[in-house]
Amino acid sequence: MNYSTSEEDDLLIVTSLFVIIELLKIRRQQRKRRLRERLDWLHKRRRVRPLALRMQAAGDEYQNLFKILLEEQDNVKFFKYTRMTFIQWERLLNLVTPFLRKSHNGRGADFSPERDLVITIRYFVTGSQFCDLAMTFGCTGESTVGSVVRRTSLAIIQALRPTELYNRNEYYYRYTMKKFWTDRQMPNCCGVIAGKHITVQKLPNPNAGTSHHNDGDRFSLVLLAICDANYRFTSIDIGQYDSVSDGGVFSESPTSEPLNEKADLPREPLTLPNTNVAIPAYFVADEAFPLSTRIMRPYPGENLDKGEQIFNYRLSRVMSLIENTFGILAMRWKIFRTPITVKDVEGIDHIVQSILCLHNYLQPTNNEMAENQHLYCPKNVVDHEDSNGVLIPGRWRQKSIAFAPIPAGKPNESAANVHMHRQLLKDFFVSDKSCPWQESYALKDESIVL
């Protein structure tokens, strides 16, 4: 069949239009298929995480509550939520942000150091489970909260530990000794030593056997600490097995380092106030610790003479400092009132150490404020005495018991000169008039138990 030129052009146009129409149909079908696949993926995502998506869309406690607290500038309300004032919060955020950014390493466009810090502080303050915090803050799951807490705890340690913990020198110890004498009439004292159980939810290491196991289904690690006269921790050790006594833990603990020859304690014996009698600087501990040149502990037993009873009473007034320090810790940070959720010993070490750094960070400000402005540790929170030496229990005792004491072990034999130092200190207490009520209270049981 022969076509003219015009007919050939018309046929080419019709054929081209037909091909174009078919290609458009194919492209439209491809777009529909991709759209259908996208909708199926979104539908599946909503079915897998419906609650998290709704909460993220509606906002979370960080957006709906914390931001409002910042706007209101009410220090009392803000303290109840974070355990610190606005100024303390801003300074802490500035300190930890560089470490948080470094550990985060750019993962996720919605990363906020402030939000991570809020989640972690609320975990410390409330002791809530990770699943509860995930719903409260609109996180995708427990693992997300756990990751936030781990990296923020480490950031707090890196930011605060150099200045708030393990920062001891001879000048500091001399100041501490002066404070112990002024407040507790205990001369040459550099600190108080004690240990407590920290209860954890499950065995941190499944291969550890019964090393962390206590009665029933309870597992725990030991927190061994030294505190000063301002209710601040000066040295800590976390993670020793709970089957040993205070003294057993102490002998293998880095906490014993302040007592060795390389420590910055005053090396020469120091004279007792208003006397020519000199004894070395020392730490006060209970009967579980060995009596030594650097550790002063009570006289053991029940049939004690009057001088020994006075000595034990004077030591009990100092031992109450560390019991009250643990009391403040348990009152302000409710995480210690419930078993802590951890996966390994390192995790609980970071959590506890970061809280102790926060405690030391918040505690010194009490000495810089008027008494009616104290928030973290007002006077009625801790035990105190009236002018007649009558003990007034602190408010922390009204709360549930958070720490279990460590059983006492058999004290080690001590050298003769160590017993002589204790004898000299006992004679000083008997003749000292700075505690005129001590004879009447020495016969009473003034021991403090947390």
CSV table of C-alpha atoms in Angstrom, one decimal:
chain,number,residue,atom,x,y,z
A,1,MET,CA,0.0,0.0,0.0
A,2,ASN,CA,1.4,3.3,-1.0
A,3,TYR,CA,1.0,6.4,1.2
A,4,SER,CA,1.5,10.0,0.3
A,5,THR,CA,3.9,12.1,2.3
A,6,SER,CA,1.1,13.8,4.2
A,7,GLU,CA,-0.4,10.5,5.2
A,8,GLU,CA,2.9,9.2,6.4
A,9,ASP,CA,3.3,12.2,8.6
A,10,ASP,CA,-0.1,11.7,10.1
A,11,LEU,CA,0.6,8.0,10.8
A,12,LEU,CA,3.9,8.9,12.6
A,13,ILE,CA,2.1,11.4,14.7
A,14,VAL,CA,-0.6,9.0,15.7
A,15,THR,CA,1.9,6.3,16.5
A,16,SER,CA,4.0,8.6,18.6
A,17,LEU,CA,0.9,9.8,20.5
A,18,PHE,CA,0.0,6.2,21.2
A,19,VAL,CA,3.5,5.4,22.5
A,20,ILE,CA,3.5,8.5,24.7
A,21,ILE,CA,0.1,7.6,26.2
A,22,GLU,CA,1.3,4.1,27.0
A,23,LEU,CA,4.5,5.4,28.7
A,24,LEU,CA,2.5,7.8,30.8
A,25,LYS,CA,0.2,4.9,31.9
A,26,ILE,CA,3.3,2.9,32.9
A,27,ARG,CA,4.8,5.8,34.8
A,28,ARG,CA,1.5,6.5,36.5
A,29,GLN,CA,1.3,2.9,37.6
A,30,GLN,CA,4.8,3.0,39.0
A,31,ARG,CA,4.0,6.1,41.0
A,32,LYS,CA,0.9,4.4,42.4
A,33,ARG,CA,2.9,1.4,43.3
A,34,ARG,CA,5.6,3.4,45.1
A,35,LEU,CA,3.0,5.5,46.9
A,36,ARG,CA,1.2,2.3,48.0
A,37,GLU,CA,4.5,0.8,49.2
A,38,ARG,CA,5.2,4.0,51.2
A,39,LEU,CA,1.7,4.0,52.7
A,40,ASP,CA,2.1,0.3,53.7
A,41,TRP,CA,5.5,1.1,55.3
A,42,LEU,CA,4.0,4.0,57.3
A,43,HIS,CA,1.0,1.9,58.3
A,44,LYS,CA,3.3,-0.8,59.5
A,45,ARG,CA,5.4,1.7,61.4
A,46,ARG,CA,2.3,3.0,63.2
A,47,ARG,CA,1.3,-0.5,64.1
A,48,VAL,CA,4.7,-1.3,65.6
A,49,ARG,CA,5.1,1.9,67.6
A,50,PRO,CA,1.8,3.7,67.8
A,51,LEU,CA,2.2,5.1,71.4
A,52,ALA,CA,5.7,6.5,70.8
A,53,LEU,CA,4.6,8.2,67.6
A,54,ARG,CA,1.6,9.8,69.2
A,55,MET,CA,3.6,11.0,72.2
A,56,GLN,CA,6.3,12.4,69.9
A,57,ALA,CA,3.6,14.2,67.9
A,58,ALA,CA,1.9,15.6,71.0
A,59,GLY,CA,5.1,16.6,72.8
A,60,ASP,CA,6.6,15.2,76.0
A,61,GLU,CA,7.4,16.2,79.6
A,62,TYR,CA,10.5,18.1,78.5
A,63,GLN,CA,8.4,20.3,76.3
A,64,ASN,CA,5.2,20.5,78.3
A,65,LEU,CA,6.6,20.8,81.9
A,66,PHE,CA,10.3,21.5,82.0
A,67,LYS,CA,10.1,24.4,79.6
A,68,ILE,CA,7.2,25.9,81.6
A,69,LEU,CA,9.3,25.6,84.8
A,70,LEU,CA,12.1,27.5,83.1
A,71,GLU,CA,9.7,30.3,82.1
A,72,GLU,CA,8.1,30.6,85.6
A,73,GLN,CA,11.5,31.0,87.3
A,74,ASP,CA,10.2,29.6,90.6
A,75,ASN,CA,13.2,28.2,92.4
A,76,VAL,CA,11.2,26.1,94.9
A,77,LYS,CA,9.2,24.3,92.1
A,78,PHE,CA,12.3,23.9,90.0
A,79,PHE,CA,14.2,22.4,93.0
A,80,LYS,CA,11.5,19.8,93.5
A,81,TYR,CA,11.8,18.8,89.9
A,82,THR,CA,15.6,18.9,89.5
A,83,ARG,CA,17.0,19.1,93.1
A,84,MET,CA,18.8,22.3,92.1
A,85,THR,CA,18.2,26.0,91.5
A,86,PHE,CA,18.1,27.7,88.1
A,87,ILE,CA,21.7,29.0,88.5
A,88,GLN,CA,23.0,25.6,89.4
A,89,TRP,CA,21.1,24.0,86.5
A,90,GLU,CA,22.5,26.4,84.0
A,91,ARG,CA,26.1,26.0,85.2
A,92,LEU,CA,25.7,22.2,85.2
A,93,LEU,CA,24.3,22.2,81.7
A,94,ASN,CA,27.2,24.3,80.5
A,95,LEU,CA,29.7,21.9,82.1
A,96,VAL,CA,28.3,18.7,80.8
A,97,THR,CA,27.3,19.8,77.3
A,98,PRO,CA,30.8,19.5,75.7
A,99,PHE,CA,31.1,15.9,77.0
A,100,LEU,CA,27.6,15.0,75.8
A,101,ARG,CA,28.3,16.4,72.3
A,102,LYS,CA,31.5,14.4,72.1
A,103,SER,CA,29.9,11.1,73.3
A,104,HIS,CA,26.9,11.6,71.0
A,105,ASN,CA,29.1,11.9,68.0
A,106,GLY,CA,26.5,13.6,65.8
A,107,ARG,CA,24.0,10.8,65.8
A,108,GLY,CA,20.5,12.1,65.3
A,109,ALA,CA,19.4,15.6,64.3
A,110,ASP,CA,17.1,16.0,67.3
A,111,PHE,CA,19.9,15.5,69.8
A,112,SER,CA,19.5,18.0,72.8
A,113,PRO,CA,22.0,18.0,75.7
A,114,GLU,CA,19.4,19.7,77.9
A,115,ARG,CA,16.8,17.0,77.2
A,116,ASP,CA,19.3,14.2,77.9
A,117,LEU,CA,20.2,15.9,81.2
A,118,VAL,CA,16.5,16.4,82.2
A,119,ILE,CA,15.8,12.7,81.5
A,120,THR,CA,18.8,11.6,83.6
A,121,ILE,CA,18.2,13.9,86.5
A,122,ARG,CA,14.5,12.8,86.6
A,123,TYR,CA,15.7,9.2,86.7
A,124,PHE,CA,17.9,10.0,89.7
A,125,VAL,CA,15.3,12.0,91.4
A,126,THR,CA,12.3,9.6,91.0
A,127,GLY,CA,13.9,6.2,90.6
A,128,SER,CA,11.4,5.4,87.9
A,129,GLN,CA,11.8,2.5,85.6
A,130,PHE,CA,13.2,3.1,82.1
A,131,CYS,CA,9.8,2.1,80.5
A,132,ASP,CA,8.0,4.7,82.5
A,133,LEU,CA,10.5,7.4,81.6
A,134,ALA,CA,10.2,6.4,77.9
A,135,MET,CA,6.5,7.1,78.0
A,136,THR,CA,6.9,10.3,80.0
A,137,PHE,CA,9.5,11.8,77.6
A,138,GLY,CA,8.2,10.3,74.4
A,139,CYS,CA,11.2,8.1,73.8
A,140,THR,CA,11.0,5.2,71.4
A,141,GLY,CA,11.8,2.6,74.0
A,142,GLU,CA,13.6,1.6,77.2
A,143,SER,CA,16.9,1.1,75.4
A,144,THR,CA,16.8,4.8,74.3
A,145,VAL,CA,16.4,5.9,77.9
A,146,GLY,CA,19.1,3.6,79.0
A,147,SER,CA,21.5,5.0,76.4
A,148,VAL,CA,20.7,8.5,77.5
A,149,VAL,CA,21.3,7.8,81.2
A,150,ARG,CA,24.6,6.0,80.5
A,151,ARG,CA,26.2,8.7,78.4
A,152,THR,CA,24.8,11.5,80.6
A,153,SER,CA,26.1,9.9,83.8
A,154,LEU,CA,29.5,9.6,82.3
A,155,ALA,CA,29.4,13.2,81.1
A,156,ILE,CA,28.5,14.4,84.7
A,157,ILE,CA,31.4,12.4,86.1
A,158,GLN,CA,33.8,13.9,83.5
A,159,ALA,CA,32.6,17.4,84.2
A,160,LEU,CA,32.3,17.4,88.0
A,161,ARG,CA,34.8,14.8,89.4
A,162,PRO,CA,37.9,16.9,88.9
A,163,THR,CA,36.6,19.6,91.2
A,164,GLU,CA,33.9,17.9,93.3
A,165,LEU,CA,35.5,14.5,94.1
A,166,TYR,CA,39.0,13.3,94.8
A,167,ASN,CA,40.3,16.9,95.0
A,168,ARG,CA,42.3,16.6,98.3
A,169,ASN,CA,45.5,18.2,99.5
A,170,GLU,CA,47.1,19.1,102.8
A,171,TYR,CA,45.4,22.5,102.9
A,172,TYR,CA,42.1,20.8,102.5
A,173,TYR,CA,42.7,18.3,105.3
A,174,ARG,CA,43.9,21.1,107.6
A,175,TYR,CA,40.7,23.0,106.9
A,176,THR,CA,38.7,19.8,107.5
A,177,MET,CA,40.4,19.2,110.8
A,178,LYS,CA,39.5,22.7,112.0
A,179,LYS,CA,35.9,22.2,110.9
A,180,PHE,CA,35.6,18.9,112.8
A,181,TRP,CA,36.9,20.5,116.0
A,182,THR,CA,34.6,23.6,115.6
A,183,ASP,CA,31.5,21.6,114.8
A,184,ARG,CA,32.0,18.3,116.6
A,185,GLN,CA,34.8,18.9,119.1
A,186,MET,CA,36.9,16.1,117.4
A,187,PRO,CA,40.5,17.2,117.1
A,188,ASN,CA,42.9,16.1,114.3
A,189,CYS,CA,40.1,14.4,112.4
A,190,CYS,CA,40.3,14.3,108.6
A,191,GLY,CA,37.1,12.4,107.8
A,192,VAL,CA,34.6,9.6,108.6
A,193,ILE,CA,34.6,6.2,106.9
A,194,ALA,CA,31.5,3.9,106.4
A,195,GLY,CA,30.1,1.5,103.8
A,196,LYS,CA,26.5,0.7,102.6
A,197,HIS,CA,24.8,-1.8,100.3
A,198,ILE,CA,23.4,-0.5,97.1
A,199,THR,CA,20.5,-2.8,95.9
A,200,VAL,CA,20.3,-3.6,92.3
A,201,GLN,CA,17.4,-5.1,90.4
A,202,LYS,CA,19.3,-8.1,89.0
A,203,LEU,CA,22.7,-9.7,89.0
A,204,PRO,CA,24.9,-7.4,86.9
A,205,ASN,CA,27.1,-10.3,85.7
A,206,PRO,CA,25.3,-13.7,85.2
A,207,ASN,CA,28.7,-15.5,85.5
A,208,ALA,CA,29.5,-13.9,88.8
A,209,GLY,CA,27.8,-16.6,90.8
A,210,THR,CA,26.7,-15.5,94.3
A,211,SER,CA,29.3,-12.8,94.8
A,212,HIS,CA,26.7,-10.0,94.6
A,213,HIS,CA,23.8,-12.0,96.1
A,214,ASN,CA,22.1,-11.2,99.4
A,215,ASP,CA,19.0,-12.6,101.1
A,216,GLY,CA,16.2,-13.8,98.8
A,217,ASP,CA,16.3,-12.3,95.3
A,218,ARG,CA,18.1,-9.2,96.3
A,219,PHE,CA,21.5,-8.4,94.8
A,220,SER,CA,23.7,-5.5,95.9
A,221,LEU,CA,27.1,-3.8,95.6
A,222,VAL,CA,29.0,-2.0,98.3
A,223,LEU,CA,29.5,1.7,98.4
A,224,LEU,CA,32.4,2.6,100.6
A,225,ALA,CA,32.9,6.3,101.3
A,226,ILE,CA,34.7,8.9,103.3
A,227,CYS,CA,32.9,12.2,104.1
A,228,ASP,CA,34.0,15.5,105.7
A,229,ALA,CA,32.3,17.8,108.2
A,230,ASN,CA,30.2,19.5,105.5
A,231,TYR,CA,28.3,16.3,104.5
A,232,ARG,CA,30.4,16.0,101.4
A,233,PHE,CA,32.0,12.8,100.0
A,234,THR,CA,35.8,13.0,99.7
A,235,SER,CA,36.6,9.5,98.5
A,236,ILE,CA,34.4,6.6,97.3
A,237,ASP,CA,34.7,3.0,96.1
A,238,ILE,CA,31.9,1.2,94.3
A,239,GLY,CA,31.5,-2.5,93.3
A,240,GLN,CA,33.1,-4.6,96.0
A,241,TYR,CA,31.3,-7.9,96.8
A,242,ASP,CA,28.7,-7.6,99.5
A,243,SER,CA,29.8,-10.7,101.3
A,244,VAL,CA,32.7,-9.0,103.1
A,245,SER,CA,32.8,-6.6,106.0
A,246,ASP,CA,33.5,-2.9,106.0
A,247,GLY,CA,37.1,-3.6,107.0
A,248,GLY,CA,37.5,-6.3,104.4
A,249,VAL,CA,36.2,-4.0,101.7
A,250,PHE,CA,38.4,-1.2,102.9
A,251,SER,CA,41.6,-3.3,102.8
A,252,GLU,CA,41.1,-3.8,99.0
A,253,SER,CA,39.6,-0.5,98.2
A,254,PRO,CA,41.1,2.7,96.6
A,255,THR,CA,39.4,4.5,99.5
A,256,SER,CA,42.3,3.4,101.7
A,257,GLU,CA,44.7,5.5,99.6
A,258,PRO,CA,44.2,8.7,101.7
A,259,LEU,CA,45.7,6.8,104.6
A,260,ASN,CA,49.0,5.6,103.0
A,261,GLU,CA,52.3,7.3,103.2
A,262,LYS,CA,52.0,9.1,99.9
A,263,ALA,CA,48.8,10.9,100.8
A,264,ASP,CA,48.7,14.6,101.5
A,265,LEU,CA,47.7,14.2,105.1
A,266,PRO,CA,49.8,16.2,107.6
A,267,ARG,CA,52.6,13.8,108.3
A,268,GLU,CA,53.9,15.1,111.6
A,269,PRO,CA,51.8,14.5,114.8
A,270,LEU,CA,49.6,17.4,115.7
A,271,THR,CA,49.0,18.7,119.3
A,272,LEU,CA,45.6,18.4,120.8
A,273,PRO,CA,43.9,21.7,121.6
A,274,ASN,CA,45.2,23.5,124.7
A,275,THR,CA,47.7,20.6,125.5
A,276,ASN,CA,51.2,19.6,124.7
A,277,VAL,CA,50.0,16.1,123.7
A,278,ALA,CA,50.5,15.2,120.0
A,279,ILE,CA,48.9,12.4,117.9
A,280,PRO,CA,48.8,11.8,114.1
A,281,ALA,CA,45.8,13.0,112.0
A,282,TYR,CA,43.3,10.3,111.6
A,283,PHE,CA,39.9,9.2,110.2
A,284,VAL,CA,37.0,8.0,112.4
A,285,ALA,CA,35.4,4.6,111.6
A,286,ASP,CA,33.2,2.0,113.3
A,287,GLU,CA,34.3,-1.3,114.9
A,288,ALA,CA,34.4,-3.1,111.6
A,289,PHE,CA,37.5,-1.2,110.6
A,290,PRO,CA,41.0,-2.0,111.9
A,291,LEU,CA,42.5,0.4,114.5
A,292,SER,CA,45.6,1.9,113.0
A,293,THR,CA,47.7,5.1,113.0
A,294,ARG,CA,45.3,6.7,110.6
A,295,ILE,CA,42.0,5.1,111.8
A,296,MET,CA,40.4,5.7,115.2
A,297,ARG,CA,37.5,3.4,116.1
A,298,PRO,CA,35.4,2.9,119.3
A,299,TYR,CA,36.3,0.6,122.2
A,300,PRO,CA,34.6,-2.7,121.6
A,301,GLY,CA,32.5,-4.6,124.1
A,302,GLU,CA,29.9,-3.7,126.7
A,303,ASN,CA,31.8,-3.6,130.0
A,304,LEU,CA,33.5,-0.3,129.4
A,305,ASP,CA,34.7,2.2,132.0
A,306,LYS,CA,33.6,5.7,132.1
A,307,GLY,CA,36.4,7.1,130.0
A,308,GLU,CA,35.9,4.5,127.3
A,309,GLN,CA,32.2,5.3,127.2
A,310,ILE,CA,32.9,9.1,126.9
A,311,PHE,CA,35.4,8.2,124.1
A,312,ASN,CA,32.8,6.2,122.2
A,313,TYR,CA,30.2,8.9,122.7
A,314,ARG,CA,32.5,11.5,121.2
A,315,LEU,CA,33.2,9.2,118.2
A,316,SER,CA,29.4,8.6,117.7
A,317,ARG,CA,28.8,12.3,117.3
A,318,VAL,CA,31.3,12.3,114.4
A,319,MET,CA,30.0,9.0,112.9
A,320,SER,CA,26.6,10.6,112.7
A,321,LEU,CA,28.0,12.9,110.0
A,322,ILE,CA,28.4,10.1,107.4
A,323,GLU,CA,25.1,8.5,108.4
A,324,ASN,CA,23.4,11.9,107.8
A,325,THR,CA,25.3,12.3,104.5
A,326,PHE,CA,23.9,8.9,103.3
A,327,GLY,CA,20.5,10.1,104.6
A,328,ILE,CA,20.6,13.3,102.5
A,329,LEU,CA,21.6,11.2,99.5
A,330,ALA,CA,18.6,8.9,100.0
A,331,MET,CA,16.2,11.7,100.7
A,332,ARG,CA,17.1,13.8,97.6
A,333,TRP,CA,17.7,11.0,95.1
A,334,LYS,CA,14.9,8.4,95.3
A,335,ILE,CA,16.8,6.0,93.0
A,336,PHE,CA,18.5,4.6,96.1
A,337,ARG,CA,15.1,3.6,97.6
A,338,THR,CA,14.4,1.0,94.9
A,339,PRO,CA,16.6,-1.6,93.2
A,340,ILE,CA,18.6,0.1,90.5
A,341,THR,CA,18.3,-1.3,87.0
A,342,VAL,CA,21.7,-2.1,85.5
A,343,LYS,CA,23.3,-4.4,83.0
A,344,ASP,CA,26.9,-4.4,84.4
A,345,VAL,CA,28.9,-3.2,87.3
A,346,GLU,CA,30.4,-0.4,85.3
A,347,GLY,CA,26.8,0.9,84.6
A,348,ILE,CA,25.9,1.2,88.3
A,349,ASP,CA,29.4,2.6,89.0
A,350,HIS,CA,28.7,5.5,86.6
A,351,ILE,CA,25.2,6.1,88.0
A,352,VAL,CA,26.2,6.2,91.7
A,353,GLN,CA,29.4,8.1,91.1
A,354,SER,CA,27.6,10.8,89.0
A,355,ILE,CA,25.0,11.2,91.8
A,356,LEU,CA,27.7,11.6,94.4
A,357,CYS,CA,29.3,14.2,92.2
A,358,LEU,CA,26.0,16.0,92.0
A,359,HIS,CA,25.6,15.8,95.8
A,360,ASN,CA,28.9,17.4,96.3
A,361,TYR,CA,28.2,20.0,93.6
A,362,LEU,CA,24.9,21.0,95.3
A,363,GLN,CA,25.9,20.7,99.0
A,364,PRO,CA,28.6,23.5,99.4
A,365,THR,CA,26.1,26.2,98.3
A,366,ASN,CA,24.4,25.8,101.7
A,367,ASN,CA,27.3,27.5,103.3
A,368,GLU,CA,27.1,30.4,100.9
A,369,MET,CA,23.4,31.1,101.4
A,370,ALA,CA,21.2,32.4,104.2
A,371,GLU,CA,19.7,29.6,106.3
A,372,ASN,CA,16.1,30.3,105.1
A,373,GLN,CA,17.4,29.9,101.4
A,374,HIS,CA,18.8,26.4,101.9
A,375,LEU,CA,17.0,24.0,99.6
A,376,TYR,CA,19.2,20.9,99.1
A,377,CYS,CA,20.1,20.5,102.8
A,378,PRO,CA,18.2,22.7,105.3
A,379,LYS,CA,19.1,22.4,108.9
A,380,ASN,CA,16.1,20.3,109.8
A,381,VAL,CA,17.0,17.6,107.2
A,382,VAL,CA,20.0,16.4,109.2
A,383,ASP,CA,20.4,15.5,112.9
A,384,HIS,CA,21.5,18.4,115.1
A,385,GLU,CA,21.9,19.1,118.8
A,386,ASP,CA,20.5,21.9,121.0
A,387,SER,CA,22.5,23.9,123.4
A,388,ASN,CA,22.3,21.0,126.0
A,389,GLY,CA,23.5,18.4,123.6
A,390,VAL,CA,20.0,16.8,123.1
A,391,LEU,CA,19.9,15.1,119.7
A,392,ILE,CA,17.1,16.3,117.4
A,393,PRO,CA,16.6,13.7,114.6
A,394,GLY,CA,16.7,15.0,111.0
A,395,ARG,CA,13.8,14.7,108.5
A,396,TRP,CA,15.6,12.1,106.4
A,397,ARG,CA,14.9,9.6,109.1
A,398,GLN,CA,11.1,9.8,108.3
A,399,LYS,CA,11.8,8.3,104.9
A,400,SER,CA,12.1,4.7,104.0
A,401,ILE,CA,15.4,3.0,104.6
A,402,ALA,CA,17.5,3.1,101.5
A,403,PHE,CA,20.9,1.7,102.4
A,404,ALA,CA,21.6,-1.6,104.2
A,405,PRO,CA,24.5,-1.6,106.6
A,406,ILE,CA,27.5,-3.9,106.1
A,407,PRO,CA,28.0,-6.5,108.8
A,408,ALA,CA,31.0,-5.9,111.0
A,409,GLY,CA,34.0,-8.2,110.8
A,410,LYS,CA,36.7,-9.1,113.3
A,411,PRO,CA,39.0,-6.2,113.9
A,412,ASN,CA,42.7,-6.8,113.3
A,413,GLU,CA,45.3,-6.7,116.0
A,414,SER,CA,46.9,-3.2,116.3
A,415,ALA,CA,50.4,-2.1,117.3
A,416,ALA,CA,51.0,-0.9,120.9
A,417,ASN,CA,51.7,2.7,119.7
A,418,VAL,CA,48.2,2.8,118.0
A,419,HIS,CA,46.5,1.8,121.3
A,420,MET,CA,48.6,4.5,123.0
A,421,HIS,CA,47.2,7.2,120.5
A,422,ARG,CA,43.7,6.1,121.3
A,423,GLN,CA,44.4,6.2,125.0
A,424,LEU,CA,45.8,9.8,124.7
A,425,LEU,CA,42.7,10.9,122.8
A,426,LYS,CA,40.5,9.2,125.4
A,427,ASP,CA,42.2,11.1,128.2
A,428,PHE,CA,41.8,14.3,126.3
A,429,PHE,CA,38.1,13.8,125.9
A,430,VAL,CA,37.7,13.0,129.7
A,431,SER,CA,39.4,16.3,130.6
A,432,ASP,CA,38.0,18.4,127.8
A,433,LYS,CA,35.2,20.8,128.7
A,434,SER,CA,34.0,21.6,125.2
A,435,CYS,CA,31.2,19.0,125.7
A,436,PRO,CA,29.9,19.6,129.2
A,437,TRP,CA,27.0,17.2,128.7
A,438,GLN,CA,29.1,14.2,127.6
A,439,GLU,CA,29.2,12.4,130.9
A,440,SER,CA,25.4,12.2,131.1
A,441,TYR,CA,25.0,11.1,127.5
A,442,ALA,CA,27.9,8.7,127.4
A,443,LEU,CA,25.9,6.1,129.2
A,444,LYS,CA,23.1,6.3,126.6
A,445,ASP,CA,23.1,4.5,123.3
A,446,GLU,CA,23.6,7.5,120.9
A,447,SER,CA,24.6,5.3,117.9
A,448,ILE,CA,23.0,6.3,114.6
A,449,VAL,CA,21.8,3.6,112.2
A,450,LEU,CA,20.7,4.3,108.6
